[in-house]
Amino acid sequence: MFALKPAPTFKPFTLALVQLGQIGSDKAANLKHAREMILKAAGGENNAGSKPDLVVLPECFNSPYGHVHFPVYAETIGYTPGKEYNTANTPSESVKTLSETAKEAGVWLLGGTIPERDDSDGKVYNTATVYNPKGDLVAIHRKVHLFDIDIPGKIKFKESETLTGGSSINYFDTEFARIGLGICYDVRFPELAMINARKGCQVLIYPGAFNTTTGPLHWELLQRSRAVDNQVFFSMCSPARDLSAGYHAWGHSMVVDPMGHILSEAKEGEEIIYAKIDPEVFKEARAGIPVTTQRRFDVYPDVSA
Ligand SMILES: NC(=O)CC(=O)C(=O)O
């Protein structure tokens, strides 16, 4: 198995998903609106009954979603995983906004994803960035599995025209949980979720942007599957649907518990949803149906690494 620092003790916390709307071609306007909505999510009345500890934005929140747009909107982050990073000197306007907003709101922030250019190789990635309540950039995840699909008569999309897939599996530790990261199409690959769960993540969160073809078929199914097969809380945060945009996001941001119950779900429009994450549900799921200790890696050793 993995030699790792033990996961933080799992404590109750409140999660907020911002299903962001008004994502257009003006990056500054997108960032301004994202900031307003993060502050609203952090300060707003909510059905979970307490200020959120972690706020999440959707995939590709600062630019239109499409392979032609990624290189145009790409920003250099310059962050090396595991190394200290000073956001005060960041060249990235999105990282600066997200860092300042996390600090202003006093919350953990999974800042959706942005197109990121790595100056060392010139390649562009679809990248999630994570900030602590002091505004420090503490983790990134580059979308590992690129969204290249062709469903005749329905949808053709090829992220690999301009993007490169990331090559690492990532999580971050808070004072309340270890949280595993993925991005959208990554949810279709159970290995990524399983490895993060086996590394001690109690919660997996993927910014995502399914569409009106694949969304109704697979969005809920995949999240409930990843939640149940790993007995973790699983959540995806989508942009709001905009029928005037080139890509029609499915919406329906949701939070699923380790038994597969949907704790909270958005509709299609701009909306903030909240969920109370209760470690007791996690413990009860694992005690009652102990699949996490019944795996037979002697029978399938090739997935045990
Ligand atoms: N947009 C994605 O990355 C994935 C998606 O829409 C799907 O898998 O369906």
mmCIF file of N, CA and C and ligand atoms in Angstrom, residues 59 65 126 143 145-149 151 155 157 159 183-189 207-215 218-219 222 236 247 250, ligand 1:
data_model
loop_
_atom_site.group_PDB
_atom_site.id
_atom_site.type_symbol
_atom_site.label_atom_id
_atom_site.label_comp_id
_atom_site.label_asym_id
_atom_site.label_seq_id
_atom_site.Cartn_x
_atom_site.Cartn_y
_atom_site.Cartn_z
ATOM 1 N N GLU A 59 -15.832 23.598 -13.106
ATOM 2 C CA GLU A 59 -14.800 23.495 -14.149
ATOM 3 C C GLU A 59 -14.893 24.708 -15.068
ATOM 4 N N TYR A 65 -16.036 27.256 -22.376
ATOM 5 C CA TYR A 65 -15.520 25.884 -22.405
ATOM 6 C C TYR A 65 -15.418 25.414 -23.856
ATOM 7 N N ASN A 126 -5.850 21.699 -17.963
ATOM 8 C CA ASN A 126 -7.109 22.107 -17.334
ATOM 9 C C ASN A 126 -6.915 21.856 -15.838
ATOM 10 N N LYS A 143 -6.300 18.024 -14.888
ATOM 11 C CA LYS A 143 -7.203 16.985 -15.400
ATOM 12 C C LYS A 143 -6.379 15.891 -16.084
ATOM 13 N N HIS A 145 -7.537 12.779 -17.386
ATOM 14 C CA HIS A 145 -8.174 12.150 -18.550
ATOM 15 C C HIS A 145 -8.852 13.237 -19.376
ATOM 16 N N LEU A 146 -8.367 13.434 -20.584
ATOM 17 C CA LEU A 146 -8.931 14.509 -21.411
ATOM 18 C C LEU A 146 -10.248 14.072 -22.038
ATOM 19 N N PHE A 147 -11.136 15.024 -22.181
ATOM 20 C CA PHE A 147 -12.502 14.787 -22.665
ATOM 21 C C PHE A 147 -12.474 14.777 -24.197
ATOM 22 N N ASP A 148 -12.224 13.606 -24.740
ATOM 23 C CA ASP A 148 -12.225 13.398 -26.197
ATOM 24 C C ASP A 148 -13.341 12.412 -26.494
ATOM 25 N N ILE A 149 -14.475 12.902 -26.983
ATOM 26 C CA ILE A 149 -15.567 11.983 -27.295
ATOM 27 C C ILE A 149 -16.194 12.364 -28.630
ATOM 28 N N ILE A 151 -19.975 11.371 -30.170
ATOM 29 C CA ILE A 151 -21.239 10.638 -30.214
ATOM 30 C C ILE A 151 -21.982 11.175 -31.434
ATOM 31 N N ILE A 155 -22.724 14.959 -29.876
ATOM 32 C CA ILE A 155 -21.656 15.832 -29.381
ATOM 33 C C ILE A 155 -20.293 15.262 -29.760
ATOM 34 N N PHE A 157 -16.242 16.415 -28.979
ATOM 35 C CA PHE A 157 -15.435 17.336 -28.186
ATOM 36 C C PHE A 157 -14.042 16.740 -28.090
ATOM 37 N N GLU A 159 -10.695 17.776 -26.176
ATOM 38 C CA GLU A 159 -9.810 18.630 -25.372
ATOM 39 C C GLU A 159 -8.348 18.478 -25.794
ATOM 40 N N ILE A 183 -11.198 16.009 -12.036
ATOM 41 C CA ILE A 183 -11.913 16.997 -12.849
ATOM 42 C C ILE A 183 -12.750 16.271 -13.885
ATOM 43 N N CYS A 184 -14.037 16.472 -13.813
ATOM 44 C CA CYS A 184 -15.023 16.076 -14.814
ATOM 45 C C CYS A 184 -14.807 14.676 -15.405
ATOM 46 N N TYR A 185 -14.217 14.575 -16.591
ATOM 47 C CA TYR A 185 -14.080 13.287 -17.276
ATOM 48 C C TYR A 185 -13.320 12.273 -16.411
ATOM 49 N N ASP A 186 -12.490 12.779 -15.483
ATOM 50 C CA ASP A 186 -11.772 11.897 -14.550
ATOM 51 C C ASP A 186 -12.730 10.968 -13.797
ATOM 52 N N VAL A 187 -14.002 11.406 -13.633
ATOM 53 C CA VAL A 187 -14.956 10.587 -12.860
ATOM 54 C C VAL A 187 -15.256 9.261 -13.555
ATOM 55 N N ARG A 188 -15.015 9.201 -14.868
ATOM 56 C CA ARG A 188 -15.313 7.963 -15.607
ATOM 57 C C ARG A 188 -14.245 6.891 -15.393
ATOM 58 N N PHE A 189 -13.194 7.241 -14.678
ATOM 59 C CA PHE A 189 -12.072 6.315 -14.475
ATOM 60 C C PHE A 189 -12.005 5.971 -12.985
ATOM 61 N N PRO A 207 -14.636 19.399 -9.752
ATOM 62 C CA PRO A 207 -15.307 20.372 -10.607
ATOM 63 C C PRO A 207 -15.589 19.685 -11.951
ATOM 64 N N GLY A 208 -16.740 19.971 -12.549
ATOM 65 C CA GLY A 208 -17.074 19.247 -13.792
ATOM 66 C C GLY A 208 -18.000 20.056 -14.663
ATOM 67 N N ALA A 209 -18.141 19.629 -15.910
ATOM 68 C CA ALA A 209 -19.086 20.295 -16.820
ATOM 69 C C ALA A 209 -19.581 19.257 -17.813
ATOM 70 N N PHE A 210 -20.441 18.353 -17.331
ATOM 71 C CA PHE A 210 -21.086 17.443 -18.286
ATOM 72 C C PHE A 210 -22.016 18.282 -19.163
ATOM 73 N N ASN A 211 -22.664 17.653 -20.103
ATOM 74 C CA ASN A 211 -23.445 18.389 -21.107
ATOM 75 C C ASN A 211 -24.830 17.769 -21.203
ATOM 76 N N THR A 212 -25.639 18.306 -22.102
ATOM 77 C CA THR A 212 -27.043 17.864 -22.130
ATOM 78 C C THR A 212 -27.222 16.508 -22.832
ATOM 79 N N THR A 213 -26.143 15.940 -23.387
ATOM 80 C CA THR A 213 -26.209 14.559 -23.899
ATOM 81 C C THR A 213 -25.782 13.568 -22.817
ATOM 82 N N THR A 214 -24.597 13.793 -22.248
ATOM 83 C CA THR A 214 -24.070 12.820 -21.277
ATOM 84 C C THR A 214 -24.588 13.058 -19.860
ATOM 85 N N GLY A 215 -24.989 14.298 -19.583
ATOM 86 C CA GLY A 215 -25.449 14.627 -18.227
ATOM 87 C C GLY A 215 -26.619 13.765 -17.768
ATOM 88 N N HIS A 218 -25.355 10.018 -17.312
ATOM 89 C CA HIS A 218 -24.236 9.538 -16.491
ATOM 90 C C HIS A 218 -23.834 10.396 -15.298
ATOM 91 N N TRP A 219 -24.253 11.650 -15.245
ATOM 92 C CA TRP A 219 -23.773 12.577 -14.197
ATOM 93 C C TRP A 219 -24.058 12.040 -12.794
ATOM 94 N N LEU A 222 -22.571 8.196 -12.215
ATOM 95 C CA LEU A 222 -21.138 8.077 -11.943
ATOM 96 C C LEU A 222 -20.797 8.565 -10.537
ATOM 97 N N MET A 236 -19.698 16.790 -7.324
ATOM 98 C CA MET A 236 -19.231 17.500 -8.533
ATOM 99 C C MET A 236 -19.945 18.842 -8.634
ATOM 100 N N TYR A 247 -21.162 25.559 -25.485
ATOM 101 C CA TYR A 247 -21.242 24.275 -24.780
ATOM 102 C C TYR A 247 -22.348 24.393 -23.736
ATOM 103 N N TRP A 250 -24.596 20.685 -18.135
ATOM 104 C CA TRP A 250 -25.749 19.980 -17.587
ATOM 105 C C TRP A 250 -26.265 20.641 -16.300
HETATM 106 N N1 LIG B 1 -16.640 17.616 -19.893
HETATM 107 C C1 LIG B 1 -16.030 16.508 -19.469
HETATM 108 O O1 LIG B 1 -14.855 16.522 -19.169
HETATM 109 C C2 LIG B 1 -16.733 15.209 -19.341
HETATM 110 C C3 LIG B 1 -18.113 15.020 -19.841
HETATM 111 O O2 LIG B 1 -18.840 15.930 -20.200
HETATM 112 C C4 LIG B 1 -18.555 13.617 -19.871
HETATM 113 O O3 LIG B 1 -17.777 12.738 -19.463
HETATM 114 O O4 LIG B 1 -19.672 13.339 -20.299
#
